[in-house]
PDB file of C-alpha atoms in Angstrom:
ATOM      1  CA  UNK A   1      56.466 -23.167  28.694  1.00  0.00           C
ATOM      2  CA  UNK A   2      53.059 -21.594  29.305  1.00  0.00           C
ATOM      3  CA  UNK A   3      50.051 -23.740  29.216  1.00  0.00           C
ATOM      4  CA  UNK A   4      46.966 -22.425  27.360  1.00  0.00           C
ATOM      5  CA  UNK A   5      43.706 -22.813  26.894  1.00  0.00           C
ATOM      6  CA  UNK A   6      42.348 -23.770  23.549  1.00  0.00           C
ATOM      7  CA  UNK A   7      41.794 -20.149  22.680  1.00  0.00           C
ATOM      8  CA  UNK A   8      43.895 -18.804  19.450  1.00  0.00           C
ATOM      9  CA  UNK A   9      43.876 -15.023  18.456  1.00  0.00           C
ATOM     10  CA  UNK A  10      45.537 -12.346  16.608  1.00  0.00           C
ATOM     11  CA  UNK A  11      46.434  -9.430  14.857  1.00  0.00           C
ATOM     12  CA  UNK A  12      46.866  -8.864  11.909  1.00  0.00           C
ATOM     13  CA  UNK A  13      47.785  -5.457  10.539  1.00  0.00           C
ATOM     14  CA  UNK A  14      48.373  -4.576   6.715  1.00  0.00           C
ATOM     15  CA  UNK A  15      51.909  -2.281   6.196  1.00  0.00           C
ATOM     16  CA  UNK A  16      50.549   0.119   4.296  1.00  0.00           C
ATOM     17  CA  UNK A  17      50.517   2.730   6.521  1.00  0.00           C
ATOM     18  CA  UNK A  18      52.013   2.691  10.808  1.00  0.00           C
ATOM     19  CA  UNK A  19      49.706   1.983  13.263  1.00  0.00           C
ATOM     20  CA  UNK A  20      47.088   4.160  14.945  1.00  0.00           C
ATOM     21  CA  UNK A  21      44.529   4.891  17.562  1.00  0.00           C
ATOM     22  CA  UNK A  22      42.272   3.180  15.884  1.00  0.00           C
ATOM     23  CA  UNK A  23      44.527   0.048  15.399  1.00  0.00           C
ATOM     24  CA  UNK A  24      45.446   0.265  18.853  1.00  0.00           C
ATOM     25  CA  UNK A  25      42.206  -0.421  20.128  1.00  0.00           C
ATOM     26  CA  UNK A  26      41.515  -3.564  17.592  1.00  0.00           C
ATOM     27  CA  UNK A  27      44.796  -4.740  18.375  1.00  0.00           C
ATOM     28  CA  UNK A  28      44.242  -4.299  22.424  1.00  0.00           C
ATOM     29  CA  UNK A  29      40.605  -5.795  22.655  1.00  0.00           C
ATOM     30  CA  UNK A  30      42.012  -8.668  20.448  1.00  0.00           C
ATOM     31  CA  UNK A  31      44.967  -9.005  22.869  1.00  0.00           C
ATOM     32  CA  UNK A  32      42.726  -8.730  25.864  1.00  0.00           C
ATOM     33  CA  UNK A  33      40.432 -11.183  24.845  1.00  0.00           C
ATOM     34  CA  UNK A  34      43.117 -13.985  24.454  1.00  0.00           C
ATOM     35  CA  UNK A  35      44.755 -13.501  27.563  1.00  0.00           C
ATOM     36  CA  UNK A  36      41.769 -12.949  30.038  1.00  0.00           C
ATOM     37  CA  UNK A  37      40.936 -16.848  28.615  1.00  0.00           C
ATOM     38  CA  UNK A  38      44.789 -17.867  28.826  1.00  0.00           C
ATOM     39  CA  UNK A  39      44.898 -17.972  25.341  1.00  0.00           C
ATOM     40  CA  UNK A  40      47.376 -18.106  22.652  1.00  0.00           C
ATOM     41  CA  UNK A  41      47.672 -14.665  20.839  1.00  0.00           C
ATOM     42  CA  UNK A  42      49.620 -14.336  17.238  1.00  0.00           C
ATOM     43  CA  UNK A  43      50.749 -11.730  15.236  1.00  0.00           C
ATOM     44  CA  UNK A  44      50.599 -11.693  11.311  1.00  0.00           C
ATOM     45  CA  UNK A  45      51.885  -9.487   8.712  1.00  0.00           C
ATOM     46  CA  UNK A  46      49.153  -8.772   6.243  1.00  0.00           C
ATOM     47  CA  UNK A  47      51.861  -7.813   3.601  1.00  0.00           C
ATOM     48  CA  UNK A  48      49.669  -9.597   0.119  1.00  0.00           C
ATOM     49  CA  UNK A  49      49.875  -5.900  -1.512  1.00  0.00           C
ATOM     50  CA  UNK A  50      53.613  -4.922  -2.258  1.00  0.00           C
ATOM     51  CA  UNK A  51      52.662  -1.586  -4.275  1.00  0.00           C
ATOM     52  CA  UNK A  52      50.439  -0.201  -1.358  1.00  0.00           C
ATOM     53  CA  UNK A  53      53.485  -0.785   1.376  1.00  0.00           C
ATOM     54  CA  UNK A  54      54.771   2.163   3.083  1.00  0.00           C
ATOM     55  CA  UNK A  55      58.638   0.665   3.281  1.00  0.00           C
ATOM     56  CA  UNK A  56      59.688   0.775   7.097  1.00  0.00           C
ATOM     57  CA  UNK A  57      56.179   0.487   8.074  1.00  0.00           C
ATOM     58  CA  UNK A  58      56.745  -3.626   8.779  1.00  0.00           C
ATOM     59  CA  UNK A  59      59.510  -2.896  11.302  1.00  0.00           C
ATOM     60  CA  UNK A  60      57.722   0.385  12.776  1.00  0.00           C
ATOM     61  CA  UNK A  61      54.748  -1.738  13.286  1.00  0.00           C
ATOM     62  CA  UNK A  62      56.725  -4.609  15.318  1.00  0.00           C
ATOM     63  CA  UNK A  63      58.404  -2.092  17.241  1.00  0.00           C
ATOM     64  CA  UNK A  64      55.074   0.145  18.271  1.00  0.00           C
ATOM     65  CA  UNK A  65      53.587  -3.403  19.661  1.00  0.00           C
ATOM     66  CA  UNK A  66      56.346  -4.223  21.527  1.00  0.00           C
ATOM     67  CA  UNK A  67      56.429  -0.627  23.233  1.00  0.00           C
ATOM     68  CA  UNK A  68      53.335  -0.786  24.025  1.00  0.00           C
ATOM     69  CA  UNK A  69      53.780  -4.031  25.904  1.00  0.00           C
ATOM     70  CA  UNK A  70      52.362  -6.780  23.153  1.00  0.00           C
ATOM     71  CA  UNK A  71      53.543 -10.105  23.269  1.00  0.00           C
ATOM     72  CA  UNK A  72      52.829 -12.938  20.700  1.00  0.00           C
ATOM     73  CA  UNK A  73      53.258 -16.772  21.735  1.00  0.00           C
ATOM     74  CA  UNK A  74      54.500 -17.700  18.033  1.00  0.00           C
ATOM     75  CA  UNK A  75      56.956 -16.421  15.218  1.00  0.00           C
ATOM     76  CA  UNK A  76      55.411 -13.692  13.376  1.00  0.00           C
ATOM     77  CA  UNK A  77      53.798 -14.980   9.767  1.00  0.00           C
ATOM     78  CA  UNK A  78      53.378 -13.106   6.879  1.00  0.00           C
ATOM     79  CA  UNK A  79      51.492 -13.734   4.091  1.00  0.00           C
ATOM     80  CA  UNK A  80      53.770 -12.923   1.668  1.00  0.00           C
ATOM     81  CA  UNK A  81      55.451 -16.583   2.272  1.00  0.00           C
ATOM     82  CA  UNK A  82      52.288 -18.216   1.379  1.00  0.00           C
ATOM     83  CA  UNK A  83      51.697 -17.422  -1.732  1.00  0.00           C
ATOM     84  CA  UNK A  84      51.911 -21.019  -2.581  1.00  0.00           C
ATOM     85  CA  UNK A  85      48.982 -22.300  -0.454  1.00  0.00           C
ATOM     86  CA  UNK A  86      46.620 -19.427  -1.922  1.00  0.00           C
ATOM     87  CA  UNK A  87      47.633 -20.625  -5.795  1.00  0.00           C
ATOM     88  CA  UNK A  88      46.566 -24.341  -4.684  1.00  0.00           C
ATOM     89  CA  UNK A  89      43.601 -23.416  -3.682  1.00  0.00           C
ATOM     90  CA  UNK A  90      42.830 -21.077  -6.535  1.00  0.00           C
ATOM     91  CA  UNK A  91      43.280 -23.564  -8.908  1.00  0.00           C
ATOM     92  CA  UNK A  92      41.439 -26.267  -6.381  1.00  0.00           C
ATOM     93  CA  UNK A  93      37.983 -23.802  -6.835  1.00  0.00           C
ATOM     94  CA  UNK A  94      38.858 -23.647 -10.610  1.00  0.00           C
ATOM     95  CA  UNK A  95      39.119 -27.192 -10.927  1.00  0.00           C
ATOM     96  CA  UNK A  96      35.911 -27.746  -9.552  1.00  0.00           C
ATOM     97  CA  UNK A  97      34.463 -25.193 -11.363  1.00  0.00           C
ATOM     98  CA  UNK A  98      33.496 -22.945  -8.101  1.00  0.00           C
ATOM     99  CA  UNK A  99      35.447 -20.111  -9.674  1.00  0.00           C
ATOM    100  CA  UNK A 100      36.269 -18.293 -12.786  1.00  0.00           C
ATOM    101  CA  UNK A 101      38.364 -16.279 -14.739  1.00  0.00           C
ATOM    102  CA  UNK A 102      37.138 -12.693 -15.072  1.00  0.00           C
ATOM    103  CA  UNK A 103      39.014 -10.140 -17.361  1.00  0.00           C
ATOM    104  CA  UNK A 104      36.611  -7.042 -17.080  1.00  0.00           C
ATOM    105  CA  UNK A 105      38.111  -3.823 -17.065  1.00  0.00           C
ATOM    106  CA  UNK A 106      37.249  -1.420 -14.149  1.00  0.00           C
ATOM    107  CA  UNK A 107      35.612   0.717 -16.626  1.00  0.00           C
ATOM    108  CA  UNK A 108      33.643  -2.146 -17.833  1.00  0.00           C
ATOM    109  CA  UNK A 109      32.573  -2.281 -14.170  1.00  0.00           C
ATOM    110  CA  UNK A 110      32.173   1.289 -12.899  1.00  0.00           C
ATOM    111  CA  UNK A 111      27.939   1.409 -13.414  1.00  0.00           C
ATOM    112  CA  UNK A 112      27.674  -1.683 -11.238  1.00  0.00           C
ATOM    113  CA  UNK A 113      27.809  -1.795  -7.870  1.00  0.00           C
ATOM    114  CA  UNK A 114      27.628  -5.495  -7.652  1.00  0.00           C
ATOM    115  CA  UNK A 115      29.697  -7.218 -10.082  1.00  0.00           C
ATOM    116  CA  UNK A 116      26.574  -8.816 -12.927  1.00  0.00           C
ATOM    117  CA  UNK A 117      28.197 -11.858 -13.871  1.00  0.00           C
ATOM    118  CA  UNK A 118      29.705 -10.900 -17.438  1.00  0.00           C
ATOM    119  CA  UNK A 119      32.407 -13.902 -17.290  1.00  0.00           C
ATOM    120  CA  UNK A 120      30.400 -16.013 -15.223  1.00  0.00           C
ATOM    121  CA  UNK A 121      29.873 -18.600 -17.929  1.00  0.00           C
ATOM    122  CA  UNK A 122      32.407 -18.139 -20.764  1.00  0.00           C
ATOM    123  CA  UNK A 123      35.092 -20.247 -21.150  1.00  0.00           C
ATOM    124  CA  UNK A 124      38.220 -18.147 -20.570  1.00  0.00           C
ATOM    125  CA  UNK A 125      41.762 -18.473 -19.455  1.00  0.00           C
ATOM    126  CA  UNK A 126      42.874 -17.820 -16.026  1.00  0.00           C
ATOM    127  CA  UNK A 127      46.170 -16.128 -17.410  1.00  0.00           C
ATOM    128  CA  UNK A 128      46.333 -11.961 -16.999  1.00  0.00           C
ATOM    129  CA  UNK A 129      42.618 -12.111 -15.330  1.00  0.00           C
ATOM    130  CA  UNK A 130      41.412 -11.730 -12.002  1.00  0.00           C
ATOM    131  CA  UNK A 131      39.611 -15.230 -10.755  1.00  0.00           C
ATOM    132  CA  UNK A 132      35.943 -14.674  -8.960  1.00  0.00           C
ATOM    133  CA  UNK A 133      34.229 -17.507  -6.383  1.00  0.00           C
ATOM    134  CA  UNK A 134      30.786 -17.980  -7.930  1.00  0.00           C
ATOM    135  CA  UNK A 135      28.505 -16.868  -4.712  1.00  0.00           C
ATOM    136  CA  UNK A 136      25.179 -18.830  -4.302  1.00  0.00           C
ATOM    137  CA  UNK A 137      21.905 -17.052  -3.792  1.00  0.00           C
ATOM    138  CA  UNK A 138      22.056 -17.784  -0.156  1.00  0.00           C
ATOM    139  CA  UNK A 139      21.939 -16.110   3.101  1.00  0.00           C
ATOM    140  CA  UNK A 140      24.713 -16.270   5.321  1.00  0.00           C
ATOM    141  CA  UNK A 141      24.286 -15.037   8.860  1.00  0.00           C
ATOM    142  CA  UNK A 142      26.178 -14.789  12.343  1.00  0.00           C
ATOM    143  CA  UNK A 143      26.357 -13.969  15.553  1.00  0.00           C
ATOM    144  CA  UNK A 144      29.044 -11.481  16.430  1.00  0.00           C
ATOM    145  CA  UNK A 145      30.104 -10.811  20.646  1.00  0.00           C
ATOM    146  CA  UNK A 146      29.216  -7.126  20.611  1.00  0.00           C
ATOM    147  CA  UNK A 147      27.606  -6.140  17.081  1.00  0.00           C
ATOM    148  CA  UNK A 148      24.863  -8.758  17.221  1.00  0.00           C
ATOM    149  CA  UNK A 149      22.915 -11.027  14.809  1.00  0.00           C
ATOM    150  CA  UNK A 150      24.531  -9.935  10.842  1.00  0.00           C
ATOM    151  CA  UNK A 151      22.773 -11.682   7.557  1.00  0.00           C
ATOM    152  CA  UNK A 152      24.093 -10.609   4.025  1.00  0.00           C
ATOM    153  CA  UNK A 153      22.626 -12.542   0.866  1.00  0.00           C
ATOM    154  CA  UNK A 154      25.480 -13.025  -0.732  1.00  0.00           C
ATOM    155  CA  UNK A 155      24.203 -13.016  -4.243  1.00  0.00           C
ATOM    156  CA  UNK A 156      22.133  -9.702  -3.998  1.00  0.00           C
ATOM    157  CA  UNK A 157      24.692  -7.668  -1.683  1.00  0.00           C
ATOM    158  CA  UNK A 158      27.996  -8.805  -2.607  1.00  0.00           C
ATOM    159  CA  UNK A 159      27.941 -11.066  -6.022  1.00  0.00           C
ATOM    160  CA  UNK A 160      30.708 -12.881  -7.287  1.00  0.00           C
ATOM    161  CA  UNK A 161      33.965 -11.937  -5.181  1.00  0.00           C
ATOM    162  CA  UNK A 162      37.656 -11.915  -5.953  1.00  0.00           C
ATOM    163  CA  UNK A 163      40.041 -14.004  -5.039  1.00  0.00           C
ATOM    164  CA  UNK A 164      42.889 -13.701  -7.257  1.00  0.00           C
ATOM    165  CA  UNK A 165      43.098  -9.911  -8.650  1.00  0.00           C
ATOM    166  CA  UNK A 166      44.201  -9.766 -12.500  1.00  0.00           C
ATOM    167  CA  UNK A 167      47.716  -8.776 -11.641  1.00  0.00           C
ATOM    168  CA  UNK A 168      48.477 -11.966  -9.862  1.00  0.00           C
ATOM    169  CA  UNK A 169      47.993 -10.499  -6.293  1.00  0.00           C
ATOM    170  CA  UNK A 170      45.831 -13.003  -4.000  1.00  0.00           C
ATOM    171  CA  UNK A 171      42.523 -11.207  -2.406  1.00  0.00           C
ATOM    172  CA  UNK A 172      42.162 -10.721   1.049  1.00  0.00           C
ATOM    173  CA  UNK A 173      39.322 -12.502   1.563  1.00  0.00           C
ATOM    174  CA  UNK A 174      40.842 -15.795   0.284  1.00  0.00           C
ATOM    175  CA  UNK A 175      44.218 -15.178   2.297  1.00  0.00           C
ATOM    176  CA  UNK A 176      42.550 -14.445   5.742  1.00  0.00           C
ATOM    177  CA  UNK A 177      40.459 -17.736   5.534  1.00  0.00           C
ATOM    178  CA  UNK A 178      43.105 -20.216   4.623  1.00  0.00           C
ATOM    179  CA  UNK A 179      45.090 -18.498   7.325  1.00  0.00           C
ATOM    180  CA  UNK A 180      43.414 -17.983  10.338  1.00  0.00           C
ATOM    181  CA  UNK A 181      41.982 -22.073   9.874  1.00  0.00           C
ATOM    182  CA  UNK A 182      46.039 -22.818   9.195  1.00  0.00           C
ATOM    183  CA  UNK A 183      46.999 -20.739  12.324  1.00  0.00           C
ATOM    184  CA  UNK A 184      43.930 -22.576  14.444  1.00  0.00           C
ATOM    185  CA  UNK A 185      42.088 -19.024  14.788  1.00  0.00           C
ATOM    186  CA  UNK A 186      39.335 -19.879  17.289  1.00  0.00           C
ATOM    187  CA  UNK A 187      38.546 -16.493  17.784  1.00  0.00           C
ATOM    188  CA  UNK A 188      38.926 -13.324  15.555  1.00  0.00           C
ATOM    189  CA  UNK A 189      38.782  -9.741  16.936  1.00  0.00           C
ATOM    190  CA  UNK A 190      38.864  -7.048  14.702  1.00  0.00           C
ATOM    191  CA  UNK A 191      37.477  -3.665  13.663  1.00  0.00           C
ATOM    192  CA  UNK A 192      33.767  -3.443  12.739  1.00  0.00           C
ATOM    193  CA  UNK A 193      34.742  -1.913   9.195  1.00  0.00           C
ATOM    194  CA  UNK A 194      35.570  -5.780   8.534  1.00  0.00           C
ATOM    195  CA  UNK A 195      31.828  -6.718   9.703  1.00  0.00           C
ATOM    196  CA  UNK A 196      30.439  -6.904   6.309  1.00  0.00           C
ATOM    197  CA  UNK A 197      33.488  -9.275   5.113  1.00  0.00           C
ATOM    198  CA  UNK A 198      32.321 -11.967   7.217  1.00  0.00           C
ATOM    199  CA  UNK A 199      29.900 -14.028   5.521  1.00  0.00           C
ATOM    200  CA  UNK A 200      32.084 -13.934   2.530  1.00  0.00           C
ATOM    201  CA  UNK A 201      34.716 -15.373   4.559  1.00  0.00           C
ATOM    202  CA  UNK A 202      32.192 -17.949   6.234  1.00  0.00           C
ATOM    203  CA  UNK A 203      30.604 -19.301   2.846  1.00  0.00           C
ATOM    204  CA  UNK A 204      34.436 -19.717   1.900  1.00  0.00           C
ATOM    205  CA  UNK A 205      35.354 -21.575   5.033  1.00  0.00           C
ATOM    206  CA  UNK A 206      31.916 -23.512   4.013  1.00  0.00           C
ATOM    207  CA  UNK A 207      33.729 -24.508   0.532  1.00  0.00           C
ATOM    208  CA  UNK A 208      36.806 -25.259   1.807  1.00  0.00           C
ATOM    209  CA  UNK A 209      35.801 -27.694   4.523  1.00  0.00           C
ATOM    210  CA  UNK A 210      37.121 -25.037   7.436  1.00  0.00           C
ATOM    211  CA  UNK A 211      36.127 -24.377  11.298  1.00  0.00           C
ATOM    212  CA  UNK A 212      33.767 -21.269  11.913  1.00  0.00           C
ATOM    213  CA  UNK A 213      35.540 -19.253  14.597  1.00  0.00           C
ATOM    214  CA  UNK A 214      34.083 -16.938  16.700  1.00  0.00           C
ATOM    215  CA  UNK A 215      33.505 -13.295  15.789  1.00  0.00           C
ATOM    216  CA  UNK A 216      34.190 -10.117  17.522  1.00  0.00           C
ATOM    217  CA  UNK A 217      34.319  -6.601  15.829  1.00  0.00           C
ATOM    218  CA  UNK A 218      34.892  -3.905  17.805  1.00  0.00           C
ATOM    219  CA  UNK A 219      33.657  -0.270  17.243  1.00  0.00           C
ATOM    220  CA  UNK A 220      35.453   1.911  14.546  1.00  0.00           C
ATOM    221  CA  UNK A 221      37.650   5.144  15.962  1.00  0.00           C
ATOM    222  CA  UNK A 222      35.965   8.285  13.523  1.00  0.00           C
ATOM    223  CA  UNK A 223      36.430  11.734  13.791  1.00  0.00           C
ATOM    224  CA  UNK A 224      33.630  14.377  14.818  1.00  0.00           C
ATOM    225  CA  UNK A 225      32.894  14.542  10.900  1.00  0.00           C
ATOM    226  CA  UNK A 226      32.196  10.994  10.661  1.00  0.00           C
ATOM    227  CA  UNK A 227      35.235   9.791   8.606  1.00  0.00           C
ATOM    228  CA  UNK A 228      37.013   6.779   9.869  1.00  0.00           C
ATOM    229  CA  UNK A 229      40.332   7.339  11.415  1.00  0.00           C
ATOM    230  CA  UNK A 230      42.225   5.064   9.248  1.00  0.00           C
ATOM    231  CA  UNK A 231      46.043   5.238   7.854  1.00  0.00           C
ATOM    232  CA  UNK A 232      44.718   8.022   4.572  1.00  0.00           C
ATOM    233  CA  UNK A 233      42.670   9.997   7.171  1.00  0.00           C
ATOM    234  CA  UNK A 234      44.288  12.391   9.927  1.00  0.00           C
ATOM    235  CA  UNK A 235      45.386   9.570  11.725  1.00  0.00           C
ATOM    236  CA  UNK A 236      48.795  10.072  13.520  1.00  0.00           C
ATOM    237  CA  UNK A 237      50.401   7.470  14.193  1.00  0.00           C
ATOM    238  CA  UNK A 238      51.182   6.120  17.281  1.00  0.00           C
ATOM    239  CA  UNK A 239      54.059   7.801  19.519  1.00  0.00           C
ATOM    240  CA  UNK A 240      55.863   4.939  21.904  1.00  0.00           C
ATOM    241  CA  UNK A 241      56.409   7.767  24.462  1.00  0.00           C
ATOM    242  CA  UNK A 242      52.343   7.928  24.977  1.00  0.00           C
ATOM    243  CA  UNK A 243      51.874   4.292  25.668  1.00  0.00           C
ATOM    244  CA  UNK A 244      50.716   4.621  28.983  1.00  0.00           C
ATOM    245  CA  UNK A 245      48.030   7.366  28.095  1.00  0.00           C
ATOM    246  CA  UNK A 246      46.965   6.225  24.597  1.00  0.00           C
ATOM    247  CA  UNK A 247      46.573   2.265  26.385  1.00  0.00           C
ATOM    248  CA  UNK A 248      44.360   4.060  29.287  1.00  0.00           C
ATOM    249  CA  UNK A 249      42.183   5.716  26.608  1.00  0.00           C
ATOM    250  CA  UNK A 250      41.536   2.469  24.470  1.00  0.00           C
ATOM    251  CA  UNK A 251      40.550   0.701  27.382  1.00  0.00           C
ATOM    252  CA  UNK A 252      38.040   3.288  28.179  1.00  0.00           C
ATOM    253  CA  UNK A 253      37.115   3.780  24.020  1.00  0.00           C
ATOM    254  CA  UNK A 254      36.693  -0.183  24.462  1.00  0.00           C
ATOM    255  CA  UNK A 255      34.033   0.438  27.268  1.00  0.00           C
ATOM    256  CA  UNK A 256      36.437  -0.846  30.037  1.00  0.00           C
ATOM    257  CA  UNK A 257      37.160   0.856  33.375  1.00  0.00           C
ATOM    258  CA  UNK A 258      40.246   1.444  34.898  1.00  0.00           C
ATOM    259  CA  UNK A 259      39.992   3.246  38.124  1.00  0.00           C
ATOM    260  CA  UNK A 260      41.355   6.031  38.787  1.00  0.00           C
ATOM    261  CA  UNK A 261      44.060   5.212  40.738  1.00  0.00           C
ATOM    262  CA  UNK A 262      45.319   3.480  37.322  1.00  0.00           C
ATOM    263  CA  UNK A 263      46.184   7.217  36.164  1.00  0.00           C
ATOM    264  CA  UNK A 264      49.684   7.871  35.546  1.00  0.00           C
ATOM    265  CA  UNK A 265      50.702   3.974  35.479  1.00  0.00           C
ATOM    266  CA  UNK A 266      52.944   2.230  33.017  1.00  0.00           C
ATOM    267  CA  UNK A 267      52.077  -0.394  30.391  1.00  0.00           C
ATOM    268  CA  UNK A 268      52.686  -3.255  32.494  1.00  0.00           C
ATOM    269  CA  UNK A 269      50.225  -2.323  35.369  1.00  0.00           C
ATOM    270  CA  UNK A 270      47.326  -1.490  32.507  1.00  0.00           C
ATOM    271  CA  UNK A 271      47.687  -4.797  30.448  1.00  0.00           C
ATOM    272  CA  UNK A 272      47.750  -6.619  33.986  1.00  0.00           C
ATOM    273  CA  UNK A 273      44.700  -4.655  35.057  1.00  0.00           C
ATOM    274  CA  UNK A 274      43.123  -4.814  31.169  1.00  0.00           C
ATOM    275  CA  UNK A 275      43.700  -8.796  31.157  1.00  0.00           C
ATOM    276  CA  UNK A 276      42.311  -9.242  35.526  1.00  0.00           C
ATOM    277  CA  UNK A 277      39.082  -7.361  34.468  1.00  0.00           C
ATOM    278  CA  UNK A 278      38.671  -7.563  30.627  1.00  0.00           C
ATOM    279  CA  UNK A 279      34.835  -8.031  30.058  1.00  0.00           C
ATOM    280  CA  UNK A 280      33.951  -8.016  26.508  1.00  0.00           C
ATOM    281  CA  UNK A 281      30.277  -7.013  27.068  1.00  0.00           C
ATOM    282  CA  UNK A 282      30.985  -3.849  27.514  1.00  0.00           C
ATOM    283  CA  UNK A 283      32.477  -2.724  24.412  1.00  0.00           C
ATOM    284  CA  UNK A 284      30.301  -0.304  22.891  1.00  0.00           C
ATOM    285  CA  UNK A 285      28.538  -1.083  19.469  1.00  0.00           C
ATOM    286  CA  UNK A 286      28.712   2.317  17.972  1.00  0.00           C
ATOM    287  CA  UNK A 287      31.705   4.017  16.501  1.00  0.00           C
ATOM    288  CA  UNK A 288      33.736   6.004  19.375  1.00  0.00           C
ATOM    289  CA  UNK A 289      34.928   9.484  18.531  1.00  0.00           C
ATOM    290  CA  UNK A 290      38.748  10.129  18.155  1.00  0.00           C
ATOM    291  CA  UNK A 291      39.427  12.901  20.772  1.00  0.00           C
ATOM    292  CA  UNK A 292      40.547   9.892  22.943  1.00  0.00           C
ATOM    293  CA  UNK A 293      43.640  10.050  21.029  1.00  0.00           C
ATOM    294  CA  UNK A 294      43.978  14.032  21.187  1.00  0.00           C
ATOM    295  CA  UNK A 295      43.574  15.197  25.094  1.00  0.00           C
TER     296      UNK A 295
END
């Protein structure tokens, strides 16, 4: 058996679409990171939205990772089979009157950008409505390893958040908390699109009692007319055959830089080189444009 440090890290795609160039590179700096400290690096299934799952895309997405030379040091965990935790706590806030039922319609809703509080203090039932944390007039701030200082008052720029949506399906931002503190995260590399989810997810991890882990979001992949390459966007997804060349590029997209004698190796000799020489201060802070993925 291996013996690790006390990192812990992951990834943790959604199947609702395969994976792409832009997933490769969260997933490799993520996988990078954990191994150049001799961590322990995970993989979980973010599977909390049945009707939005592409069916196949699970399996394709185990499969791409393991072509492309990912290994994780635990069996794989999906959130789909903990449900059960996410209700406890739901009904732990609600208890303690730190959350609320909320039946507004989307209509309702469409002129405000931040949700005003209609439900905050009537007394309704939790059945067939969605359940909101009540978010203080606070500012919560962090330091992330390559985007910097971040702040957000949660109040002003987000407002009471979701946790349970009104069809019964648990929120994101709930599941990823109780989860990465369950898994012992220590550290969490993802993409930068997630930056502005943090502080929700720290004020949570506040409520709950729950470690702070370290932070690390990595630039977003867009194309040359600025959309995000993303799983609804031009965004092909990845071909096992091009693992050598598409792992090359992300190390490069991800500010790294393999010599050029690396050119034309396989996926064993770039991780090995990635892991030997991984230095996370170089990962750029802007977005990176998607030719990589193209030439």
């Amino acid at each position: 058996m291996p013996t690790f440090s006390g990192y812990t890290g992951r990834f943790a795609p959604t199947p609702s679409g395969y994976l792409h160039f832009g997933s490769l590179m969260a997933a490799l700096a993520s996988y990078l990171d954990a191994r150049a400290a001799n961590g322990r690096w995970l993989l979980r299934m973010e599977d909390l939205d049945p009707p939005r799952e592409v069916p196949g895309a699970q399996a394709a997405i185990l499969s791409t990772l393991e072509a492309y030379g990912f290994e994780w040091d635990a069996a794989l965990l999906r959130q789909s089979e903990r449900t059960e935790a996410y209700r406890h706590t739901v009904q732990s806030l609600l208890m303690q009157g730190l959350a609320y039922p909320c039946d507004c319609s989307r209509k309702r809703l469409a002129p405000w950008p931040i949700y005003p509080g209609f439900c905050r203090d009537a007394q309704k039932p939790d059945r067939d409505a969605a359940i909101r944390l009540r978010v203080p007039q606070l500012e919560y701030a962090f330091e992330d390893r390559v985007q910097g200082r971040f702040s957000q008052q949660l109040a002003r720029d987000v407002g009471d958040f979701v946790i349970r949506r009104r069809d019964g399906l648990f929120a994101y931002q709930l599941a990823v908390v109780l989860d990465d503190a369950w898994q012992g995260m220590t550290d969490v590399v993802r993409g930068a699109d997630l930056l502005d989810s943090t502080p929700r997810q720290l004020y949570l991890q506040e409520l709950l009692g729950l470690p702070h882990p370290r932070y690390l979001h990595v630039p977003l992949v867009i194309q040359p007319d600025g959309h995000k390459l993303g799983k609804s966007y031009r965004s092909p997804p990845l071909d096992a055959e091009q693992a050598p060349s598409l792992l090359l590029r992300a190390l490069r997209a991800l500010g790294q830089r393999p010599p050029r004698e690396l050119h034309g190796a396989g996926r064993a000799e770039l991780m090995a080189w990635g892991i030997e020489h991984w230095d996370a201060s170089r990962i750029p802070r802007v977005p990176t444009l998607a030719e990589a993925q193209l030439k």
